[in-house]
XYZ file of C-alpha atoms in Angstrom:
780
model
C 8.025 10.821 -5.929
C 8.340 13.245 -8.794
C 8.404 13.239 -12.569
C 10.844 14.720 -15.025
C 8.801 15.229 -18.144
C 10.373 14.873 -21.541
C 8.723 15.192 -24.933
C 4.960 15.192 -24.417
C 4.018 15.828 -28.013
C 3.869 13.585 -31.016
C 3.001 13.681 -34.693
C -0.684 13.070 -35.273
C -1.585 10.589 -37.940
C -4.101 13.074 -39.407
C -3.559 16.834 -39.812
C -4.427 18.607 -36.567
C -7.473 20.835 -36.476
C -6.898 24.546 -35.862
C -6.285 25.076 -32.196
C -7.040 28.700 -31.383
C -7.887 27.998 -27.749
C -5.303 25.273 -27.354
C -8.120 23.027 -26.109
C -5.778 21.787 -23.426
C -4.527 18.971 -25.676
C -1.086 17.815 -24.583
C -1.209 19.929 -21.422
C -1.044 18.643 -17.826
C -4.581 19.651 -16.838
C -5.862 18.568 -13.449
C -8.673 16.043 -13.416
C -12.008 17.803 -13.667
C -13.866 14.948 -11.961
C -11.830 15.160 -8.758
C -13.801 17.976 -7.142
C -16.988 15.929 -7.373
C -15.327 12.707 -6.234
C -13.489 14.308 -3.323
C -16.369 16.371 -1.964
C -19.000 13.668 -1.622
C -20.645 14.140 -5.006
C -19.846 10.647 -6.247
C -22.495 8.089 -7.146
C -21.218 4.599 -6.430
C -23.647 1.692 -6.241
C -23.495 1.748 -2.443
C -24.608 5.411 -2.562
C -27.843 4.575 -4.370
C -31.026 4.355 -2.340
C -34.077 2.888 -4.048
C -37.429 2.584 -2.320
C -38.341 -0.972 -1.424
C -34.901 -2.322 -2.248
C -34.028 -5.770 -0.937
C -30.542 -6.783 0.206
C -28.913 -9.963 -1.024
C -26.263 -12.055 0.696
C -24.681 -15.310 -0.381
C -23.987 -18.482 1.533
C -20.653 -19.703 0.240
C -18.840 -23.000 0.215
C -16.483 -23.650 3.127
C -14.721 -26.309 1.029
C -12.633 -26.115 -2.142
C -14.239 -29.251 -3.574
C -17.219 -31.171 -2.280
C -20.394 -32.986 -3.223
C -23.624 -31.282 -2.187
C -25.661 -33.960 -0.414
C -28.467 -31.734 0.865
C -29.402 -28.132 1.647
C -31.737 -27.495 4.568
C -33.461 -24.142 4.068
C -36.652 -24.471 6.111
C -35.458 -22.587 9.185
C -34.058 -19.792 7.066
C -37.301 -19.382 5.093
C -39.210 -18.841 8.348
C -36.998 -15.973 9.457
C -38.616 -12.514 9.458
C -37.991 -10.227 6.493
C -37.055 -12.957 4.011
C -38.309 -12.279 0.475
C -36.638 -15.098 -1.443
C -34.077 -17.868 -1.096
C -32.495 -19.390 -4.188
C -30.328 -22.441 -4.818
C -28.678 -23.890 -7.893
C -31.861 -25.705 -8.832
C -33.774 -22.420 -9.005
C -31.333 -20.929 -11.512
C -30.426 -24.137 -13.343
C -30.170 -23.787 -17.087
C -29.344 -20.097 -17.197
C -26.751 -19.814 -19.985
C -23.440 -18.308 -18.995
C -21.673 -15.631 -21.075
C -19.144 -16.446 -23.756
C -15.405 -16.843 -23.270
C -12.975 -14.965 -25.482
C -11.301 -17.839 -27.418
C -7.960 -16.092 -28.004
C -6.049 -19.365 -27.598
C -8.265 -21.221 -30.060
C -10.453 -24.112 -29.010
C -11.341 -24.054 -25.336
C -12.892 -26.797 -23.204
C -14.191 -24.833 -20.197
C -15.930 -26.219 -17.127
C -19.546 -25.343 -16.413
C -20.135 -22.061 -14.613
C -23.359 -22.320 -12.603
C -24.790 -19.157 -11.067
C -25.217 -21.055 -7.800
C -23.470 -24.357 -7.150
C -25.385 -27.501 -8.111
C -24.439 -31.034 -7.114
C -20.861 -30.049 -6.272
C -18.821 -27.048 -5.210
C -15.562 -26.288 -6.954
C -13.826 -23.596 -4.915
C -13.889 -22.171 -1.438
C -16.222 -19.192 -1.510
C -18.350 -20.383 -4.423
C -21.935 -19.139 -3.848
C -24.375 -21.942 -3.045
C -27.440 -20.084 -1.730
C -28.638 -16.523 -2.410
C -30.884 -14.815 0.144
C -32.911 -11.665 -0.580
C -34.340 -9.916 2.479
C -35.702 -6.587 3.680
C -32.307 -5.774 5.190
C -28.785 -7.099 5.035
C -28.993 -7.987 8.717
C -32.103 -10.114 8.124
C -30.411 -11.889 5.217
C -27.326 -12.601 7.322
C -29.454 -13.961 10.149
C -31.163 -16.307 7.711
C -27.821 -17.399 6.304
C -26.819 -18.535 9.773
C -29.862 -20.850 9.858
C -28.990 -22.692 6.640
C -27.585 -26.179 7.141
C -25.525 -27.620 4.282
C -24.617 -31.302 4.022
C -21.396 -31.318 1.998
C -19.058 -34.250 1.383
C -15.499 -32.927 0.953
C -13.365 -34.154 -1.953
C -9.643 -33.698 -2.502
C -8.960 -30.408 -4.294
C -6.072 -29.366 -6.509
C -5.031 -25.720 -6.267
C -1.613 -25.855 -7.925
C -1.958 -25.517 -11.720
C 1.221 -27.481 -12.389
C -0.076 -30.344 -10.265
C -3.392 -30.184 -12.121
C -1.864 -30.624 -15.588
C -1.529 -34.399 -15.391
C -4.189 -35.020 -12.733
C -7.568 -36.606 -13.559
C -10.206 -34.074 -14.616
C -11.445 -32.019 -11.685
C -14.798 -31.420 -13.351
C -16.838 -34.156 -15.063
C -17.740 -32.042 -18.113
C -14.088 -31.465 -19.134
C -11.721 -33.990 -20.710
C -8.753 -32.670 -18.759
C -7.559 -29.770 -16.671
C -5.619 -28.079 -19.474
C -8.557 -26.387 -21.184
C -6.579 -24.349 -23.740
C -3.049 -24.362 -25.108
C -1.026 -22.821 -27.916
C 2.529 -23.017 -29.242
C 4.489 -20.505 -31.316
C 7.820 -21.301 -32.993
C 10.305 -19.616 -35.282
C 13.654 -20.767 -36.582
C 15.347 -23.748 -34.949
C 15.712 -23.147 -31.238
C 17.157 -26.565 -30.425
C 19.931 -26.195 -32.994
C 20.750 -22.717 -31.679
C 21.090 -24.039 -28.142
C 23.497 -26.683 -29.442
C 25.747 -23.964 -30.902
C 25.583 -21.570 -27.925
C 28.611 -20.363 -26.004
C 26.461 -19.975 -22.890
C 22.972 -20.948 -21.834
C 20.902 -19.993 -18.812
C 17.632 -21.201 -17.322
C 15.191 -19.581 -14.922
C 11.965 -20.648 -13.260
C 9.558 -17.929 -12.175
C 6.533 -18.390 -9.981
C 4.380 -15.313 -9.986
C 2.386 -14.846 -6.804
C -1.358 -14.925 -7.233
C -2.520 -11.426 -6.381
C -5.791 -9.667 -5.595
C -6.704 -6.606 -7.691
C -8.152 -4.984 -4.529
C -9.818 -1.842 -5.949
C -11.035 0.654 -3.352
C -14.658 -0.120 -4.251
C -15.594 -3.778 -3.921
C -18.019 -5.379 -6.345
C -21.576 -4.077 -6.119
C -24.775 -4.574 -8.135
C -28.289 -3.137 -7.979
C -31.006 -4.526 -10.264
C -34.532 -3.183 -10.894
C -37.219 -4.866 -12.987
C -39.839 -2.717 -14.701
C -42.855 -4.997 -14.857
C -44.822 -2.911 -17.328
C -41.972 -2.299 -19.751
C -40.451 -5.748 -19.121
C -37.095 -4.064 -18.823
C -34.208 -4.618 -16.433
C -31.909 -1.859 -15.207
C -28.683 -3.101 -13.664
C -26.319 -0.674 -11.963
C -22.925 -2.128 -11.273
C -19.287 -1.153 -10.957
C -18.100 -2.527 -14.283
C -15.426 -1.729 -16.834
C -17.656 -2.974 -19.658
C -21.247 -1.691 -19.444
C -22.291 -2.872 -22.893
C -20.861 -6.350 -22.333
C -22.669 -6.425 -18.980
C -25.913 -5.550 -20.758
C -25.443 -8.309 -23.341
C -24.272 -10.965 -20.872
C -27.038 -10.352 -18.352
C -29.600 -10.374 -21.168
C -28.265 -13.695 -22.408
C -28.283 -15.211 -18.922
C -31.923 -14.232 -18.319
C -33.157 -15.006 -21.814
C -33.860 -11.337 -22.610
C -33.182 -9.276 -25.673
C -30.343 -6.784 -25.072
C -32.838 -3.991 -25.724
C -34.613 -5.100 -22.526
C -31.546 -4.466 -20.364
C -29.980 -1.148 -19.424
C -26.583 -1.330 -17.749
C -25.257 1.666 -15.845
C -21.774 2.189 -14.440
C -21.655 5.719 -13.106
C -18.761 6.141 -10.686
C -16.528 3.088 -10.338
C -13.931 2.996 -7.592
C -11.172 1.197 -9.415
C -11.228 -2.066 -11.324
C -7.794 -3.213 -12.619
C -9.380 -5.996 -14.687
C -11.376 -7.483 -11.825
C -14.565 -5.779 -13.038
C -14.202 -6.584 -16.738
C -16.645 -9.524 -16.632
C -19.907 -10.243 -14.884
C -19.984 -12.645 -11.939
C -22.466 -15.280 -10.780
C -23.579 -12.847 -8.074
C -24.566 -10.265 -10.716
C -26.813 -12.780 -12.467
C -28.341 -13.905 -9.165
C -29.191 -10.298 -8.249
C -30.779 -9.673 -11.661
C -32.689 -12.971 -11.529
C -34.083 -12.204 -8.076
C -35.118 -8.667 -9.077
C -37.177 -10.035 -11.955
C -38.539 -12.946 -9.938
C -39.562 -10.848 -6.898
C -40.550 -7.736 -8.894
C -38.551 -5.618 -6.469
C -35.171 -3.899 -6.573
C -32.355 -6.075 -5.220
C -28.879 -4.924 -4.229
C -25.708 -6.761 -3.251
C -22.619 -5.019 -1.876
C -19.576 -7.273 -1.507
C -17.328 -7.056 1.503
C -13.554 -7.020 1.212
C -13.373 -10.623 2.405
C -15.821 -11.718 -0.304
C -13.756 -10.055 -2.994
C -10.515 -11.568 -1.757
C -12.178 -14.971 -1.601
C -14.404 -15.082 -4.690
C -13.592 -12.256 -7.112
C -11.084 -12.894 -9.867
C -7.407 -12.864 -8.982
C -4.419 -12.015 -11.145
C -1.011 -13.444 -12.063
C -0.176 -16.855 -10.516
C 1.613 -18.155 -13.617
C 4.631 -20.434 -13.597
C 7.253 -19.778 -16.276
C 10.261 -21.851 -17.240
C 12.652 -20.350 -19.743
C 15.988 -21.009 -21.427
C 18.145 -18.544 -23.337
C 21.201 -19.152 -25.522
C 24.002 -16.630 -26.131
C 27.036 -16.337 -28.382
C 30.347 -15.162 -26.863
C 29.580 -11.480 -27.550
C 26.256 -11.568 -25.713
C 24.030 -11.895 -28.766
C 20.908 -13.905 -27.970
C 20.631 -16.919 -30.241
C 17.419 -18.495 -28.993
C 14.763 -18.489 -26.307
C 12.470 -21.278 -25.158
C 9.542 -20.739 -22.789
C 6.972 -22.955 -21.118
C 4.214 -20.904 -19.476
C 1.461 -22.327 -17.267
C -1.430 -20.036 -16.331
C -4.050 -20.851 -13.685
C -7.715 -20.220 -14.453
C -9.450 -21.245 -11.241
C -12.737 -23.131 -11.119
C -14.568 -21.068 -13.746
C -13.571 -18.770 -16.566
C -14.274 -15.076 -16.882
C -14.778 -13.679 -20.396
C -11.097 -12.671 -20.655
C -9.651 -15.552 -18.635
C -7.377 -16.742 -21.467
C -6.033 -13.293 -22.311
C -3.060 -13.301 -19.869
C -1.745 -16.584 -21.297
C -2.312 -15.354 -24.855
C -0.626 -12.021 -24.232
C 2.418 -13.531 -22.555
C 2.950 -16.027 -25.339
C 2.425 -13.675 -28.256
C 4.645 -10.932 -26.797
C 7.730 -13.158 -26.672
C 10.508 -12.488 -27.663
C 9.491 -8.954 -26.756
C 11.696 -6.070 -27.924
C 14.650 -8.307 -28.742
C 15.905 -9.500 -32.135
C 15.833 -13.246 -31.473
C 15.355 -15.407 -34.552
C 14.905 -18.781 -32.855
C 11.983 -19.117 -30.469
C 9.813 -21.859 -29.025
C 6.948 -20.735 -26.771
C 4.288 -22.996 -25.243
C 1.418 -21.643 -23.144
C -1.157 -23.702 -21.254
C -4.215 -22.577 -19.308
C -5.263 -24.867 -16.446
C -8.344 -25.108 -14.208
C -7.995 -25.608 -10.453
C -10.162 -25.604 -7.313
C -9.660 -21.924 -6.583
C -11.265 -18.580 -7.273
C -11.116 -17.548 -10.931
C -7.956 -15.967 -12.283
C -8.492 -13.373 -14.972
C -7.050 -10.200 -16.374
C -5.296 -7.959 -13.872
C -3.447 -4.745 -14.699
C -0.878 -5.949 -17.219
C -2.625 -9.247 -18.106
C 0.270 -11.364 -19.384
C 2.583 -8.492 -20.230
C 4.357 -8.568 -16.829
C 4.774 -12.335 -17.118
C 6.473 -12.048 -20.518
C 8.716 -9.186 -19.391
C 9.733 -10.922 -16.164
C 10.836 -14.073 -17.988
C 12.839 -12.243 -20.649
C 14.479 -9.781 -18.283
C 15.442 -12.400 -15.724
C 16.990 -14.531 -18.485
C 18.966 -11.605 -19.885
C 20.366 -10.648 -16.490
C 21.274 -14.267 -15.763
C 23.005 -14.467 -19.142
C 24.865 -11.200 -18.617
C 26.151 -12.428 -15.249
C 27.259 -15.757 -16.726
C 29.077 -14.163 -19.676
C 30.514 -11.372 -17.555
C 28.915 -8.433 -19.389
C 27.068 -5.372 -18.174
C 23.329 -6.117 -18.427
C 22.744 -2.781 -20.183
C 25.267 -3.778 -22.854
C 23.543 -7.119 -23.427
C 20.277 -5.294 -24.031
C 21.976 -2.810 -26.384
C 23.264 -5.661 -28.517
C 19.895 -7.345 -28.835
C 17.180 -4.692 -29.047
C 15.289 -4.518 -32.330
C 16.551 -1.416 -34.209
C 14.083 1.332 -35.061
C 14.520 0.813 -38.804
C 13.328 -2.798 -38.464
C 9.849 -1.679 -37.351
C 7.127 -2.585 -38.084
C 8.118 -6.159 -37.322
C 6.071 -9.358 -37.170
C 6.637 -11.665 -34.198
C 6.286 -15.474 -34.259
C 2.704 -15.201 -32.969
C 1.700 -12.931 -35.843
C 1.649 -9.826 -33.646
C 3.231 -6.780 -35.295
C 5.371 -4.311 -33.362
C 4.168 -1.099 -34.983
C 6.583 1.678 -34.048
C 9.218 2.771 -31.567
C 12.923 3.311 -31.099
C 14.016 0.817 -28.477
C 17.763 1.586 -28.519
C 17.062 5.322 -28.136
C 14.704 4.627 -25.256
C 17.382 2.577 -23.496
C 19.909 5.372 -23.935
C 17.410 7.896 -22.608
C 17.068 5.791 -19.463
C 20.855 5.500 -19.157
C 21.099 9.294 -19.355
C 18.214 9.880 -16.927
C 19.894 7.697 -14.321
C 23.455 8.875 -14.978
C 24.174 5.157 -15.198
C 27.977 5.172 -15.056
C 28.041 7.561 -12.087
C 25.300 5.575 -10.414
C 27.297 2.356 -10.727
C 30.297 4.131 -9.251
C 28.314 5.289 -6.223
C 26.962 1.805 -5.618
C 30.440 0.293 -5.913
C 31.608 2.652 -3.161
C 28.680 1.639 -0.985
C 29.505 -2.019 -1.567
C 33.012 -1.265 -0.494
C 31.545 -0.104 2.828
C 29.791 -3.457 3.241
C 26.314 -2.546 1.982
C 24.181 -4.891 -0.111
C 23.001 -2.689 -2.955
C 22.087 -3.471 -6.537
C 20.832 -2.215 -9.877
C 18.318 -3.997 -12.057
C 17.162 -3.352 -15.619
C 13.965 -4.198 -17.428
C 12.743 -3.402 -20.923
C 9.306 -4.239 -22.247
C 6.869 -3.912 -25.099
C 3.126 -4.001 -24.557
C 0.125 -4.421 -26.863
C -2.219 -1.613 -25.900
C -4.706 -0.480 -28.504
C -6.819 -2.680 -30.749
C -10.434 -3.361 -31.671
C -13.201 -0.809 -32.141
C -15.042 1.862 -30.214
C -17.787 4.374 -30.958
C -18.590 7.937 -29.966
C -20.996 10.780 -30.663
C -20.823 14.555 -30.309
C -23.869 16.827 -29.978
C -23.980 20.643 -30.122
C -26.266 22.128 -27.474
C -28.197 25.351 -27.944
C -25.879 27.265 -25.624
C -22.851 26.460 -27.765
C -21.577 23.734 -25.480
C -21.143 20.066 -26.383
C -22.082 16.605 -25.180
C -19.529 13.957 -26.145
C -20.671 10.385 -25.515
C -18.291 7.438 -25.594
C -18.601 3.672 -25.454
C -15.507 3.617 -23.261
C -15.968 3.685 -19.507
C -14.245 5.186 -16.489
C -12.840 3.674 -13.287
C -10.668 6.467 -11.983
C -8.277 7.122 -14.875
C -9.418 10.726 -15.408
C -11.066 9.795 -18.686
C -13.581 12.642 -18.484
C -10.677 15.084 -18.541
C -8.728 13.351 -21.305
C -11.706 12.910 -23.605
C -12.752 16.531 -23.064
C -9.248 17.588 -24.133
C -9.497 15.512 -27.321
C -12.914 16.853 -28.289
C -12.079 20.426 -27.296
C -9.113 20.609 -29.635
C -11.149 19.344 -32.568
C -13.947 21.843 -31.839
C -11.662 24.795 -30.979
C -13.213 25.296 -27.557
C -12.012 24.945 -23.992
C -12.323 21.511 -22.345
C -14.872 23.019 -19.964
C -17.268 23.418 -22.888
C -17.444 19.638 -23.371
C -19.462 17.306 -21.133
C -18.480 13.647 -21.340
C -21.197 10.975 -21.148
C -20.173 7.386 -20.485
C -21.081 4.208 -18.662
C -24.835 4.129 -19.435
C -25.969 1.888 -22.272
C -29.112 4.014 -22.654
C -27.096 7.227 -23.175
C -23.747 6.175 -24.635
C -23.103 4.460 -27.970
C -22.080 0.827 -28.064
C -18.530 0.060 -27.093
C -16.156 -2.514 -25.677
C -15.217 -0.552 -22.575
C -12.080 0.339 -20.662
C -9.532 -2.442 -20.483
C -6.207 -3.415 -22.075
C -5.013 0.218 -22.120
C -7.140 0.912 -25.169
C -9.466 3.760 -24.256
C -7.418 6.757 -25.388
C -6.069 5.063 -28.498
C -9.360 3.563 -29.705
C -12.070 5.430 -27.801
C -10.202 8.703 -28.290
C -9.876 8.092 -32.033
C -13.629 7.456 -32.315
C -14.312 10.647 -30.387
C -11.921 12.608 -32.594
C -13.681 11.344 -35.732
C -17.115 12.211 -34.316
C -15.970 15.741 -33.443
C -14.520 16.236 -36.914
C -17.731 14.968 -38.480
C -19.691 17.527 -36.454
C -17.343 20.280 -37.616
C -18.049 19.348 -41.230
C -21.795 19.422 -40.576
C -21.467 22.865 -39.033
C -19.146 24.360 -41.657
C -21.837 25.272 -44.263
C -24.004 26.792 -41.522
C -21.084 28.925 -40.395
C -20.389 29.913 -43.998
C -23.961 31.130 -44.373
C -23.704 33.204 -41.194
C -20.397 34.656 -42.359
C -21.569 35.150 -45.939
C -18.568 33.227 -47.188
C -17.790 30.119 -49.194
C -17.569 26.965 -47.045
C -14.070 26.327 -48.382
C -12.896 29.627 -46.906
C -14.337 28.967 -43.441
C -11.951 27.663 -40.795
C -12.229 26.776 -37.138
C -11.471 29.677 -34.866
C -11.588 30.373 -31.157
C -15.026 29.150 -30.045
C -16.464 28.718 -33.545
C -15.595 29.522 -37.167
C -14.050 32.472 -38.955
C -13.209 33.403 -42.529
C -9.669 32.483 -43.450
C -7.463 35.531 -43.114
C -10.194 37.480 -41.306
C -10.102 36.282 -37.688
C -12.400 39.077 -36.493
C -15.354 37.703 -38.470
C -16.497 34.888 -36.170
C -19.569 32.670 -36.087
C -19.647 31.303 -32.549
C -20.968 27.839 -31.809
C -24.081 29.199 -30.064
C -25.019 31.174 -33.190
C -24.526 28.071 -35.305
C -26.754 26.072 -32.940
C -29.487 28.743 -33.158
C -29.362 28.810 -36.959
C -29.296 25.064 -37.517
C -33.030 24.464 -37.177
C -32.252 21.045 -35.690
C -29.867 19.522 -33.202
C -26.429 19.081 -34.733
C -25.159 15.597 -33.955
C -22.474 13.297 -35.356
C -21.614 9.654 -34.709
C -18.426 7.780 -35.479
C -16.871 4.375 -35.009
C -13.167 3.702 -35.084
C -11.914 0.186 -35.825
C -8.144 -0.174 -35.759
C -6.462 -1.979 -38.650
C -3.650 -3.037 -36.345
C -2.495 -2.842 -32.761
C -0.522 -0.152 -30.996
C 2.538 -1.336 -29.063
C 3.962 0.791 -26.292
C 7.382 0.233 -24.789
C 9.364 1.281 -21.771
C 12.539 0.877 -19.790
C 13.093 0.822 -16.032
C 16.229 0.858 -13.908
C 15.784 0.016 -10.221
C 18.156 0.785 -7.367
C 17.680 -1.240 -4.171
C 19.360 -2.000 -0.886
C 19.007 -5.127 1.236
C 19.465 -5.377 4.991
C 21.330 -8.704 5.452
C 20.322 -9.016 9.095
C 16.571 -8.880 8.370
C 16.221 -9.516 4.633
C 14.326 -6.263 4.233
C 14.425 -4.934 0.662
C 14.307 -1.170 0.251
C 13.598 -0.001 -3.309
C 15.462 3.289 -3.184
C 14.768 4.732 -6.613
C 13.354 3.882 -10.019
C 14.363 5.568 -13.269
C 11.562 5.077 -15.767
C 11.109 6.067 -19.423
C 7.931 5.104 -21.246
C 6.815 5.543 -24.846
C 3.034 5.846 -25.028
C 2.933 7.565 -28.415
C 0.956 10.776 -28.438
C 0.184 11.872 -24.868
C -3.047 13.826 -24.391
C -2.445 14.768 -20.750
C 1.092 14.248 -19.403
C -0.006 14.744 -15.790
C -2.503 11.888 -16.019
C -0.059 9.739 -17.983
C 2.523 10.171 -15.217
C -0.146 9.304 -12.670
C -1.022 6.106 -14.500
C 2.621 5.041 -14.589
C 3.063 5.872 -10.906
C -0.033 3.868 -9.971
C 1.159 0.915 -12.005
C 4.565 1.112 -10.355
C 2.911 0.969 -6.926
C 1.090 -2.223 -7.908
C 4.287 -3.584 -9.434
C 6.085 -2.963 -6.143
C 3.258 -4.853 -4.449
C 3.729 -7.919 -6.636
C 7.504 -7.852 -6.376
C 7.782 -7.359 -2.610
C 4.496 -7.787 -0.737
C 1.387 -9.326 -2.252
C 0.396 -12.982 -2.340
C -2.877 -14.889 -2.186
C -2.181 -18.113 -0.278
C -4.169 -21.382 -0.304
C -3.355 -24.324 1.913
C -3.399 -27.939 0.738
C -7.147 -28.168 1.428
C -7.910 -25.144 -0.737
C -8.579 -22.853 2.202
C -7.485 -19.263 1.697
C -4.998 -18.122 4.316
C -4.860 -14.513 3.145
C -8.533 -13.626 3.237
C -8.300 -10.193 4.832
C -6.107 -7.123 4.626
C -4.582 -8.222 7.917
C -3.060 -11.157 6.022
C -2.786 -9.794 2.484
C -0.126 -7.061 2.289
C -0.893 -4.116 0.021
C 1.789 -1.484 -0.602
C 1.614 1.705 1.434
C 2.884 5.110 0.397
C 6.214 4.567 2.127
C 6.754 1.277 0.267
C 6.900 3.094 -3.080
C 10.322 4.473 -3.988
C 11.248 7.802 -5.465
C 10.523 7.615 -9.198
C 12.157 9.727 -11.887
C 10.021 9.691 -15.018
C 10.682 10.723 -18.578
C 9.059 9.813 -21.850
C 9.509 9.372 -25.560
C 6.813 9.693 -28.177
C 6.726 7.552 -31.295
C 3.139 7.653 -32.546
C 1.298 4.519 -33.564
C 0.099 4.378 -37.168
C -2.944 2.353 -36.138
C -5.135 5.088 -34.628
C -5.845 8.674 -35.536
C -4.296 10.078 -32.374
C -1.077 8.106 -32.607
C -1.681 7.111 -29.000
C -0.523 3.999 -27.180
C -1.543 2.726 -23.767
C 0.000 3.810 -20.506
C -2.272 2.399 -17.788
C -0.472 -0.929 -17.388
C 3.109 0.169 -18.012
C 4.242 0.425 -14.399
C 3.119 -3.098 -13.544
C 5.199 -4.427 -16.447
C 8.469 -2.572 -15.993
C 8.855 -2.280 -12.229
C 8.765 -5.917 -10.988
C 11.561 -7.376 -13.145
C 13.757 -4.338 -12.516
C 13.300 -4.695 -8.755
C 13.888 -8.466 -8.754
C 16.978 -8.092 -10.949
C 18.264 -5.359 -8.645
C 17.842 -7.534 -5.542
C 19.633 -10.453 -7.208
C 22.395 -8.043 -8.250
C 22.718 -6.941 -4.625
C 22.939 -10.545 -3.432
C 25.097 -11.915 -6.251
C 28.290 -11.636 -4.192
C 26.708 -13.930 -1.581
C 25.847 -16.576 -4.151
C 22.082 -16.001 -4.221
C 20.879 -16.747 -7.762
C 17.127 -17.124 -7.399
C 14.226 -15.719 -5.387
C 10.494 -16.236 -5.746
C 8.184 -13.254 -5.521
C 7.129 -11.626 -3.361
C 10.596 -10.860 -2.023
C 9.505 -10.720 1.592
C 12.100 -10.174 4.321
C 11.761 -13.815 5.407
C 12.401 -15.168 1.899
C 15.375 -12.905 1.339
C 16.787 -13.617 4.809
C 16.502 -17.380 4.265
C 18.134 -17.142 0.838
C 21.060 -15.237 2.340
C 21.461 -17.839 5.098
C 21.174 -20.798 2.719
C 23.804 -19.219 0.469
C 26.091 -18.858 3.465
C 25.916 -15.078 3.604
C 26.854 -13.218 6.758
C 24.259 -11.491 8.868
C 26.770 -9.069 10.345
C 26.738 -6.482 7.587
C 24.690 -3.413 8.202
C 22.330 -2.342 5.434
C 22.504 1.417 4.981
C 20.320 3.868 3.154
C 22.050 6.383 0.875
């Protein structure tokens, strides 16, 4: 896989600071954190060793829904090395964190730390055991006898919509819903020359970061202060939520996320296990640690996707889209994470995406079921919106007899129409969608590519091309930062954003270095510790560079202004004539007269420090286009994604190497959803894909060759002009691949496939359509 880099620059929304050293901004610098991470210098929670630390394990429900008749703990309590055993009664009444009410009023089920009276999903923790060793805790768990009376579960969200309430505290299973309309969709459908319908069932998927969930809690008895170390995307939210659960003031809790081995949305909220660990540490006055296994995370951590989408689209004879209707159902599981409603909200408010469609009718519903929670996962509603739109457009193009690229050309919002309000109130801020499409056409050599595939079809191969185009909200809210000048002329830049493998230490150092006219190596980035970093929201929703980077830029500029009069005094010049120079300040027009940062630090008489907060007035919207080329072996149903052509617009790009890496990683996960991954429950709510022997993650050889390019239309809503890039690949790749497979199979009469497009599903679809198994699929 390789990248063809296009324009990596962009017009900043504020005048750029002098850049004598270059600062590395806009350059493809290698990640500075990699040497530490790859040579054993990392500090994950499992690497931490604290004297006297207890190990915690959880006894989990074997049923998806059951009444708890009795728990027999006596034998377990008598086991050697047991420090504490807790049930739902021991932690009853602990308040659970808030839910982000993005869909308006929400009627959520209770979320007990440990199950009381009834269990609501397979894998729900019922008993927590703290012991001198993990082995001792596991031995005790084997001695616990649970008397559970199974009840009939419902795991399918569509089946749950009209079913009686699964949980006694809710009035129904649809706990949140919202509808957005514009124009008159029904009238437009009545006037249409052609209409199409699609139904899409997204597989429920597991985020599966390399590092499973892990938490270590320590209670300081004298200071009455809790320190919780956990692999989280949101340290400050973790601090506040744990404090609320334990009835503490946030000042009594320190949350630390040092190195985090991936997250993808799964680690954006705290879990019942985190609260149980913290509760036990305070109760026992000893450190307590819990390290999840892969099976526990597959079973009980939050999942992603799983939505069902039904859509209709109306066209005039020329391929203009007259209207779109969508009915989206999102599963939530048995309890709600903080951001549980965000995927449904995002999907609904994005529609009708990048297309100029005046008549829309979009309904979204969020539904509880007897399963593990479903929350944000890389993309969080954006892939669901893109998949529905792009499948409808390809179906319409096939019905009308037009090239799918031409249908998109005729319907994309023109650049001069931006900014543009959507029916949900969201505002597309900037971009040039038609130009981005044409850039993808040129990157692929589209006409020649179609000719080559036609020749292959003539030889009997099943090959296809599939388009997708998307917009994505990716930069809103607030973030804070601080910059401090050290005595040696180096800098400490602290950010409320956090890091889970994106290379944020490198990117943020590049931002600060340019503003301070130093090399990135002169800037140390501090993050992930609520005692050392300023308050912040954290790293999620592709917002860290746009919002966290803007806060850091403002803090660095504020420090420069504090230092300017000191430099002027050293240079015996007026402050207005002093400008940033290589490694410090110089007098304008006299670059040889320099006051270096270490001299300024020595003359200051106090530590120079500046804080800043950036709150965006609006939201940045990225966009991208993907063209997939696939082949299908008719005898086995095996899909081979041969190549992707991908152009993304992430506004101003700080580090093109890392931006390309983020897109490539997202594409790999998008390939997983399209072709491989699926969490499976049986009718009794038992998970059938509870290990990596049964849950198929993409390997290196599953990911096709990718040709990347980019555009750059800066966002007006942050000082960098940046937009998000971390989720792009998961949005653009799946619909392009699915459309390409359906294009390959169109001649056989196959019109629909559910993801993942496994060989069995594709093979069966070919057979049911009457296709021949005698053709030989060939690679190019």
